[in-house]
Coordinates of C-alpha atoms in Angstrom, one line a residue:
M1 CA 72.3 146.5 -4.6
S2 CA 73.9 144.1 -7.2
K3 CA 72.1 142.6 -10.1
E4 CA 72.3 139.2 -8.4
D5 CA 70.6 140.6 -5.3
S6 CA 67.8 142.3 -7.3
G7 CA 67.3 139.1 -9.3
A8 CA 67.0 137.0 -6.2
S9 CA 64.5 139.5 -4.7
S10 CA 62.4 139.5 -7.8
A11 CA 62.4 135.7 -8.0
E12 CA 61.2 135.4 -4.4
A13 CA 58.6 138.1 -4.8
N14 CA 56.6 136.2 -7.4
P15 CA 55.3 133.3 -5.2
A16 CA 54.0 135.9 -2.7
E17 CA 52.2 137.7 -5.5
S18 CA 50.8 134.4 -6.7
E19 CA 49.5 133.7 -3.2
I20 CA 48.0 137.1 -2.8
S21 CA 46.2 136.7 -6.1
M22 CA 44.5 133.6 -4.7
G23 CA 43.4 135.4 -1.6
R24 CA 45.8 133.5 0.7
G25 CA 48.2 136.3 1.4
P26 CA 52.0 136.0 1.6
R27 CA 53.3 133.3 4.0
P28 CA 56.2 133.9 6.5
R29 CA 59.6 132.9 5.2
S30 CA 62.4 131.4 7.2
F31 CA 66.0 132.4 6.4
T32 CA 68.8 129.8 6.7
G33 CA 71.4 132.3 5.7
G34 CA 71.7 136.0 5.5
G35 CA 74.0 138.9 4.6
G36 CA 77.3 138.9 6.2
G37 CA 76.7 142.3 7.5
G38 CA 78.4 145.5 6.6
G39 CA 82.0 144.4 6.8
T40 CA 82.9 144.7 3.1
G41 CA 80.6 145.3 0.2
G42 CA 81.7 142.1 -1.5
S43 CA 81.2 139.9 1.5
G44 CA 77.9 141.5 2.3
G45 CA 76.7 141.1 -1.3
S46 CA 77.8 137.5 -1.4
G47 CA 76.1 136.8 1.9
G48 CA 72.9 138.4 0.6
T49 CA 73.0 136.3 -2.6
S50 CA 73.6 133.1 -0.6
G51 CA 70.7 134.0 1.8
G52 CA 68.4 134.6 -1.2
N53 CA 69.2 131.1 -2.6
N54 CA 68.3 129.5 0.8
L55 CA 65.0 131.4 1.2
K56 CA 62.2 128.7 1.5
P57 CA 58.6 129.0 2.5
E58 CA 57.3 127.0 5.4
R59 CA 54.6 125.1 3.6
S60 CA 53.5 121.5 3.9
A61 CA 53.3 119.1 1.0
R62 CA 49.5 118.9 1.4
E63 CA 49.3 122.7 0.9
D64 CA 51.7 122.6 -2.0
D65 CA 49.5 120.0 -3.7
A66 CA 46.3 122.0 -3.1
I67 CA 47.9 125.2 -4.5
N68 CA 49.2 123.3 -7.6
R69 CA 45.8 122.0 -8.3
L70 CA 44.2 125.4 -8.0
T71 CA 46.8 127.1 -10.2
D72 CA 46.5 124.5 -12.9
S73 CA 44.5 126.0 -15.8
K74 CA 42.6 122.8 -16.5
S75 CA 41.7 121.6 -13.0
S76 CA 40.9 125.1 -11.7
H77 CA 37.7 124.9 -13.7
R78 CA 36.6 121.6 -12.3
K79 CA 34.3 123.2 -9.8
L80 CA 32.2 120.6 -8.2
L81 CA 29.0 120.9 -6.2
S82 CA 30.9 122.2 -3.2
D83 CA 31.9 125.4 -5.0
P84 CA 29.8 128.2 -3.4
R85 CA 29.4 129.9 -6.8
F86 CA 27.5 127.0 -8.2
Q87 CA 25.8 125.6 -5.1
I88 CA 22.1 124.8 -5.5
R89 CA 20.0 127.5 -3.7
P90 CA 17.3 126.6 -1.2
L91 CA 14.6 127.7 -3.5
Q92 CA 16.0 125.5 -6.2
Q93 CA 16.0 122.6 -3.7
V94 CA 12.4 123.3 -3.0
I95 CA 11.5 123.2 -6.7
S96 CA 13.5 119.9 -7.1
A97 CA 11.7 118.3 -4.1
C98 CA 8.3 119.5 -5.3
T99 CA 8.9 118.2 -8.8
G100 CA 10.0 114.8 -7.5
A101 CA 7.0 114.6 -5.1
M102 CA 4.5 115.3 -7.8
I103 CA 6.0 112.8 -10.3
T104 CA 6.2 110.2 -7.5
A105 CA 2.6 110.8 -6.5
C106 CA 1.4 110.5 -10.1
F107 CA 3.2 107.1 -10.6
M108 CA 2.4 105.6 -7.2
T109 CA -1.2 106.7 -6.6
P110 CA -2.7 103.9 -8.9
L111 CA -0.8 101.3 -6.8
D112 CA -2.1 102.9 -3.6
V113 CA -5.7 102.8 -4.9
I114 CA -5.4 99.1 -5.8
K115 CA -3.7 98.3 -2.4
T116 CA -6.3 100.2 -0.5
R117 CA -9.3 98.6 -2.3
M118 CA -7.9 95.1 -1.7
Q119 CA -7.2 95.8 2.0
S120 CA -10.6 97.4 2.5
Q121 CA -12.5 94.4 1.2
Q122 CA -10.9 92.2 3.9
S123 CA -11.1 94.6 6.9
P124 CA -13.9 95.3 9.3
A125 CA -15.5 98.6 8.7
H126 CA -14.4 100.1 12.0
K127 CA -10.8 99.2 11.4
C128 CA -10.3 100.4 7.9
F129 CA -7.2 102.6 8.4
F130 CA -4.7 102.6 5.6
Y131 CA -1.5 104.4 4.6
S132 CA -2.4 106.0 1.4
N133 CA 0.3 107.8 -0.6
G134 CA 3.5 106.9 -2.5
L135 CA 5.4 109.8 -1.1
M136 CA 5.0 110.0 2.6
D137 CA 2.4 107.7 4.2
H138 CA -0.6 109.3 5.8
L139 CA -3.6 107.7 7.6
F140 CA -6.6 107.1 5.4
A141 CA -9.8 106.3 7.4
S142 CA -12.7 104.5 5.9
G143 CA -14.9 103.8 9.0
P144 CA -18.6 103.9 9.8
N145 CA -18.9 107.6 9.0
G146 CA -16.4 107.6 6.3
S147 CA -17.3 108.8 2.9
E148 CA -15.9 105.7 1.2
L149 CA -18.1 103.1 3.1
A150 CA -21.1 103.1 0.8
S151 CA -19.1 102.8 -2.3
L152 CA -16.8 100.2 -0.9
R153 CA -19.8 97.9 -0.3
Q154 CA -20.9 98.2 -3.9
R155 CA -17.5 97.5 -5.4
P156 CA -16.7 94.0 -6.8
Q157 CA -14.3 91.7 -5.0
F158 CA -10.7 91.5 -6.3
S159 CA -8.7 88.3 -6.5
S160 CA -5.4 89.9 -7.4
S161 CA -3.7 93.2 -8.0
W162 CA -4.1 92.7 -11.8
D163 CA -7.8 91.8 -11.3
A164 CA -8.3 94.9 -9.3
L165 CA -6.6 97.1 -11.9
M166 CA -8.8 95.7 -14.7
K167 CA -12.1 95.9 -12.8
I168 CA -11.5 99.4 -11.5
S169 CA -10.6 100.6 -15.0
R170 CA -13.6 98.8 -16.5
H171 CA -16.3 99.8 -14.0
E172 CA -15.0 103.2 -12.9
G173 CA -12.8 104.5 -15.6
L174 CA -9.0 105.1 -15.7
A175 CA -9.4 108.3 -13.7
A176 CA -10.5 106.2 -10.7
L177 CA -6.9 104.9 -10.4
W178 CA -5.8 108.5 -9.6
S179 CA -8.6 109.2 -7.1
G180 CA -7.3 111.0 -4.1
L181 CA -4.4 112.5 -5.9
G182 CA -5.3 116.0 -5.0
P183 CA -5.6 115.4 -1.2
T184 CA -2.4 113.3 -1.4
L185 CA -0.5 116.2 -2.9
V186 CA -1.9 118.7 -0.5
S187 CA -1.0 116.6 2.6
A188 CA 2.3 115.1 1.4
L189 CA 3.9 117.9 -0.6
P190 CA 4.8 120.0 2.5
S191 CA 6.3 117.0 4.3
T192 CA 8.3 116.0 1.3
I193 CA 9.6 119.4 0.6
I194 CA 10.6 120.0 4.2
Y195 CA 12.2 116.6 4.4
F196 CA 14.4 116.8 1.3
V197 CA 15.4 120.5 1.6
A198 CA 16.2 120.0 5.3
Y199 CA 18.3 116.9 4.4
E200 CA 20.4 118.9 2.0
Q201 CA 20.9 121.7 4.4
F202 CA 21.8 119.4 7.4
K203 CA 24.1 117.4 5.2
A204 CA 26.1 120.4 4.2
R205 CA 26.3 121.6 7.8
Y206 CA 27.1 118.2 9.4
L207 CA 29.8 117.7 6.7
Q208 CA 31.4 121.0 7.6
I209 CA 31.4 120.1 11.3
Y210 CA 32.8 116.6 10.6
E211 CA 35.7 118.0 8.5
S212 CA 36.6 120.7 10.9
H213 CA 36.6 118.5 14.0
Y214 CA 37.4 114.9 13.0
N215 CA 39.1 114.9 9.6
K216 CA 42.5 116.7 10.0
S217 CA 43.7 115.6 6.6
Q218 CA 41.3 117.8 4.7
E219 CA 42.6 120.7 2.6
P220 CA 42.2 124.2 4.1
R221 CA 38.6 125.2 4.2
H222 CA 39.3 128.6 2.6
L223 CA 40.2 126.8 -0.7
E224 CA 36.5 126.1 -1.0
I225 CA 37.3 122.9 -2.9
R226 CA 36.4 119.4 -1.7
D227 CA 36.9 116.2 -3.5
T228 CA 33.4 114.9 -3.9
K229 CA 34.6 111.5 -5.1
K230 CA 36.0 110.9 -1.6
S231 CA 33.7 108.7 0.4
L232 CA 31.2 110.7 2.4
P233 CA 31.3 109.6 6.1
S234 CA 28.2 107.4 6.9
V235 CA 27.5 109.4 10.0
V236 CA 26.8 112.5 8.0
P237 CA 23.9 111.3 5.8
M238 CA 22.6 109.2 8.7
M239 CA 22.3 112.2 11.1
S240 CA 21.1 114.4 8.3
G241 CA 18.3 112.0 7.4
V242 CA 17.2 111.5 11.0
T243 CA 17.2 115.2 11.8
A244 CA 15.4 116.1 8.6
R245 CA 12.7 113.4 9.1
I246 CA 12.1 114.5 12.7
C247 CA 11.7 118.1 11.5
A248 CA 9.3 117.1 8.8
V249 CA 7.0 114.9 10.8
T250 CA 6.9 117.3 13.8
V251 CA 5.8 120.2 11.6
V252 CA 3.0 118.3 9.8
S253 CA 1.8 116.1 12.6
P254 CA -1.0 118.4 14.0
I255 CA -2.1 119.2 10.4
E256 CA -2.3 115.5 9.7
L257 CA -4.4 114.9 12.8
V258 CA -6.9 117.6 11.7
R259 CA -7.0 116.5 8.1
T260 CA -7.6 112.8 9.0
K261 CA -10.4 113.7 11.4
M262 CA -12.1 115.9 8.8
Q263 CA -11.7 113.2 6.1
A264 CA -13.1 110.4 8.4
Q265 CA -16.3 112.2 9.6
R266 CA -16.8 115.0 7.1
Q267 CA -16.9 117.6 9.8
T268 CA -17.3 121.3 9.4
Y269 CA -14.6 123.7 10.4
A270 CA -16.6 124.7 13.5
Q271 CA -16.8 121.0 14.5
M272 CA -13.2 120.6 13.8
L273 CA -12.3 123.5 16.0
Q274 CA -14.4 121.9 18.8
F275 CA -12.5 118.7 18.3
V276 CA -9.1 120.5 18.6
R277 CA -10.4 122.2 21.8
S278 CA -11.4 118.8 23.2
V279 CA -8.0 117.3 22.5
V280 CA -6.2 120.2 24.1
A281 CA -8.5 120.1 27.1
L282 CA -8.1 116.4 27.8
Q283 CA -4.5 115.8 26.7
G284 CA -2.9 119.3 26.6
V285 CA -1.3 121.0 23.7
W286 CA 0.8 118.0 23.1
G287 CA -2.3 116.0 22.4
L288 CA -2.2 117.4 18.9
W289 CA 1.0 115.5 18.4
R290 CA -0.4 112.2 19.5
G291 CA 0.2 110.6 16.1
L292 CA 3.8 111.7 16.1
R293 CA 5.4 108.8 18.0
P294 CA 4.3 106.0 15.7
T295 CA 5.3 108.0 12.7
I296 CA 8.8 108.8 14.1
L297 CA 9.0 105.1 15.2
R298 CA 9.1 103.9 11.6
D299 CA 10.2 106.9 9.5
V300 CA 13.2 108.0 11.5
P301 CA 14.9 104.5 11.5
F302 CA 14.1 104.2 7.8
S303 CA 15.8 107.6 7.1
G304 CA 18.8 106.7 9.2
I305 CA 19.3 103.5 7.2
Y306 CA 18.3 104.7 3.7
W307 CA 20.5 107.8 3.3
P308 CA 23.9 106.2 4.3
I309 CA 23.3 103.3 1.9
Y310 CA 22.1 105.6 -0.9
E311 CA 25.0 108.0 -0.6
S312 CA 27.5 105.2 -0.5
L313 CA 26.1 103.5 -3.6
K314 CA 26.0 106.8 -5.4
Q315 CA 29.6 107.5 -4.8
N316 CA 31.0 104.0 -5.3
L317 CA 29.0 103.2 -8.4
G318 CA 29.3 106.7 -10.0
H319 CA 32.1 108.1 -12.0
G320 CA 31.5 111.9 -11.6
S321 CA 30.4 114.4 -9.0
Q322 CA 26.8 114.2 -10.2
P323 CA 25.0 110.9 -10.5
S324 CA 23.1 109.9 -13.6
F325 CA 19.3 109.4 -13.6
S326 CA 19.8 105.6 -13.9
L327 CA 22.4 105.5 -11.1
S328 CA 20.1 107.4 -8.8
F329 CA 17.2 105.2 -9.6
L330 CA 19.2 102.0 -9.0
A331 CA 20.7 103.3 -5.7
G332 CA 17.3 104.4 -4.6
V333 CA 15.8 101.0 -5.2
M334 CA 18.5 99.2 -3.4
A335 CA 18.7 101.6 -0.4
G336 CA 14.9 101.7 -0.1
T337 CA 14.7 97.9 -0.2
V338 CA 17.2 97.4 2.6
A339 CA 15.7 100.1 4.7
A340 CA 12.1 98.8 4.2
I341 CA 13.1 95.2 5.2
V342 CA 15.0 96.3 8.3
T343 CA 12.2 98.6 9.5
T344 CA 9.3 96.4 8.8
P345 CA 8.8 95.4 12.5
F346 CA 8.5 99.1 13.3
D347 CA 6.0 99.5 10.5
V348 CA 3.9 96.7 11.9
V349 CA 3.9 98.4 15.3
K350 CA 3.0 101.7 13.7
T351 CA 0.1 100.0 12.0
H352 CA -1.2 98.7 15.3
E353 CA -0.8 102.1 17.0
Q354 CA -2.5 103.9 14.1
I355 CA -5.5 101.6 14.3
E356 CA -5.8 102.3 18.0
F357 CA -5.2 106.0 17.3
G358 CA -8.1 105.9 14.8
E359 CA -10.5 104.1 17.1
R360 CA -9.8 106.1 20.2
V361 CA -9.1 109.5 18.7
I362 CA -10.4 109.9 15.1
F363 CA -13.8 108.0 15.4
T364 CA -14.9 109.5 18.7
D365 CA -16.1 112.8 19.9
S366 CA -14.2 112.3 23.3
P367 CA -10.6 111.5 22.6
A368 CA -9.1 109.0 25.0
R369 CA -7.0 110.5 27.8
D370 CA -4.8 107.5 28.2
F371 CA -4.0 106.9 24.5
G372 CA -0.3 106.1 23.8
K373 CA 0.6 104.6 27.2
K374 CA 1.7 101.3 25.8
S375 CA 5.4 101.2 24.9
T376 CA 6.9 100.2 21.6
F377 CA 8.9 97.4 23.2
S378 CA 5.8 95.9 24.8
R379 CA 4.0 96.0 21.4
L380 CA 6.9 94.3 19.7
T381 CA 7.1 91.5 22.3
G382 CA 3.3 91.1 22.2
I383 CA 3.3 90.6 18.5
Y384 CA 6.2 88.2 18.7
R385 CA 4.5 86.1 21.4
T386 CA 1.3 86.0 19.4
H387 CA 2.6 85.6 15.8
G388 CA 6.3 84.9 16.0
V389 CA 8.9 86.4 13.7
R390 CA 6.5 86.1 10.8
G391 CA 4.2 88.5 12.6
L392 CA 7.0 91.1 13.0
F393 CA 7.5 91.0 9.2
A394 CA 3.9 90.8 8.1
G395 CA 3.2 92.7 4.9
C396 CA 6.9 93.0 4.1
G397 CA 6.3 92.0 0.4
P398 CA 3.6 94.5 -0.4
R399 CA 5.6 97.2 1.4
L400 CA 8.6 96.5 -0.7
L401 CA 6.5 96.7 -3.9
K402 CA 5.5 100.2 -2.8
V403 CA 8.5 101.6 -1.0
A404 CA 11.3 100.6 -3.4
P405 CA 9.8 102.2 -6.6
A406 CA 8.6 105.2 -4.6
C407 CA 12.1 105.8 -3.3
A408 CA 13.7 105.3 -6.7
I409 CA 11.3 107.7 -8.5
M410 CA 11.6 110.4 -5.8
I411 CA 15.3 110.4 -5.4
S412 CA 16.2 110.1 -9.1
T413 CA 13.9 112.9 -10.0
F414 CA 15.2 115.0 -7.2
E415 CA 18.9 114.4 -8.2
Y416 CA 18.1 115.1 -11.9
S417 CA 16.4 118.4 -10.9
K418 CA 19.4 119.4 -8.8
S419 CA 21.8 118.6 -11.7
F420 CA 19.7 120.8 -13.9
F421 CA 19.9 123.7 -11.5
F422 CA 23.6 123.1 -11.0
H423 CA 24.3 123.5 -14.7
Y424 CA 21.9 126.5 -14.8
N425 CA 24.0 128.2 -12.1
V426 CA 27.2 127.5 -14.1
R427 CA 25.7 129.1 -17.2
H428 CA 24.5 132.1 -15.2
H429 CA 28.0 132.5 -13.7
N430 CA 29.6 132.4 -17.2
E431 CA 27.2 135.0 -18.5
A432 CA 27.9 137.4 -15.6
L433 CA 31.6 136.7 -16.0
L434 CA 31.6 137.6 -19.7
L435 CA 29.7 140.8 -19.1
D436 CA 32.4 142.0 -16.7
N437 CA 35.3 140.8 -18.8
P438 CA 34.7 139.3 -22.3
K439 CA 38.3 137.9 -22.3
D440 CA 37.9 136.1 -19.0
T441 CA 38.0 132.3 -19.0
T442 CA 34.6 130.6 -18.4
V443 CA 33.7 127.2 -17.0
E444 CA 32.8 124.8 -19.8
D445 CA 30.5 121.8 -19.5
D446 CA 33.5 119.5 -20.3
D447 CA 35.3 120.9 -17.3
I448 CA 32.6 119.8 -14.9
E449 CA 33.1 116.3 -13.6

């Protein structure tokens, strides 16, 4: 073999070795020319050299661009949240959701206490059913046998939210503004954790399905790199939010029924067990999920609207792969406001159904067999005929004052916690890398977008 032949072979071997080092393996080559055969040594050698010069890989421009970015020493370290080495683990997601839930509850509980006190002074005793909690609304009963009735009658009348804040603080102390925080955390933390962790898991899964079936322009999946600045398809966060919300409310619905019954009538565990048996006997096992429909009615549409708006705002307003705390807060306020306004009619229907649910299931020893027969559409039309459009959007203002800040606090805290764990995973990766090879190149904070 001549020197030219060996040089050509060596030059063509390097790209294959480069691809093997990235785990891609050598690609098939097509030859537009070749050796002239064994006629004469000169012609054969000349033909071989010519064939070596015409040796070209069958590779698309898109794959060339992907490989160039990966082999670039600077951009190869810009590992974003999609890098499997740095991805936030499920346990870290649980901790992030739990942190956000507790902070949200601490900030929102005083507003809930004020709202509940003001509503209770205007409602008949047998219809005092309120949604108490800044995280995930749950039914709060204050009826004839409720523990709150006696104290409610002795409390002063409030003319405004500020008046309620001042009078509660003066007569009952500042601690009264956080009354019910313990039960709120116990009942709402499981729902919130399930909801946010499920959303993250479903989003990753749905995005993978979307890219593999509908987005043919994506880079090869084995590169494990995705441009997180590229707009996330709206269908992905929408379906993720809807699925996660259904999972969360389905899991906790029977627990919420039992908790509300015990809170309303201060029953013993033996009495509570008897109540569960009565519900199952009269309505079947699914009777334990009787409060599920009105909850899904409002929360599922809310999630389907909230998450696409939030993800779109986060990507369009942000400059990096990880949103800042202020950006998450602003996006949470805006998305929560829009979702709350659009779903207010469903919230009104849910309120009516929950009042009926309380009267016919919670405050009775014989739960009604025919509860829940009235359809959602019939309730909406009934409210419209009686009160008009204003009736469908009753309470929209107070709901916005509660939902918007609750969404903002929860999502910004959740995103900040995820960012903390992401950088923790990067540092942990660097430490393990340096232990194996002190001369290896680590991922610096400046390399993370």
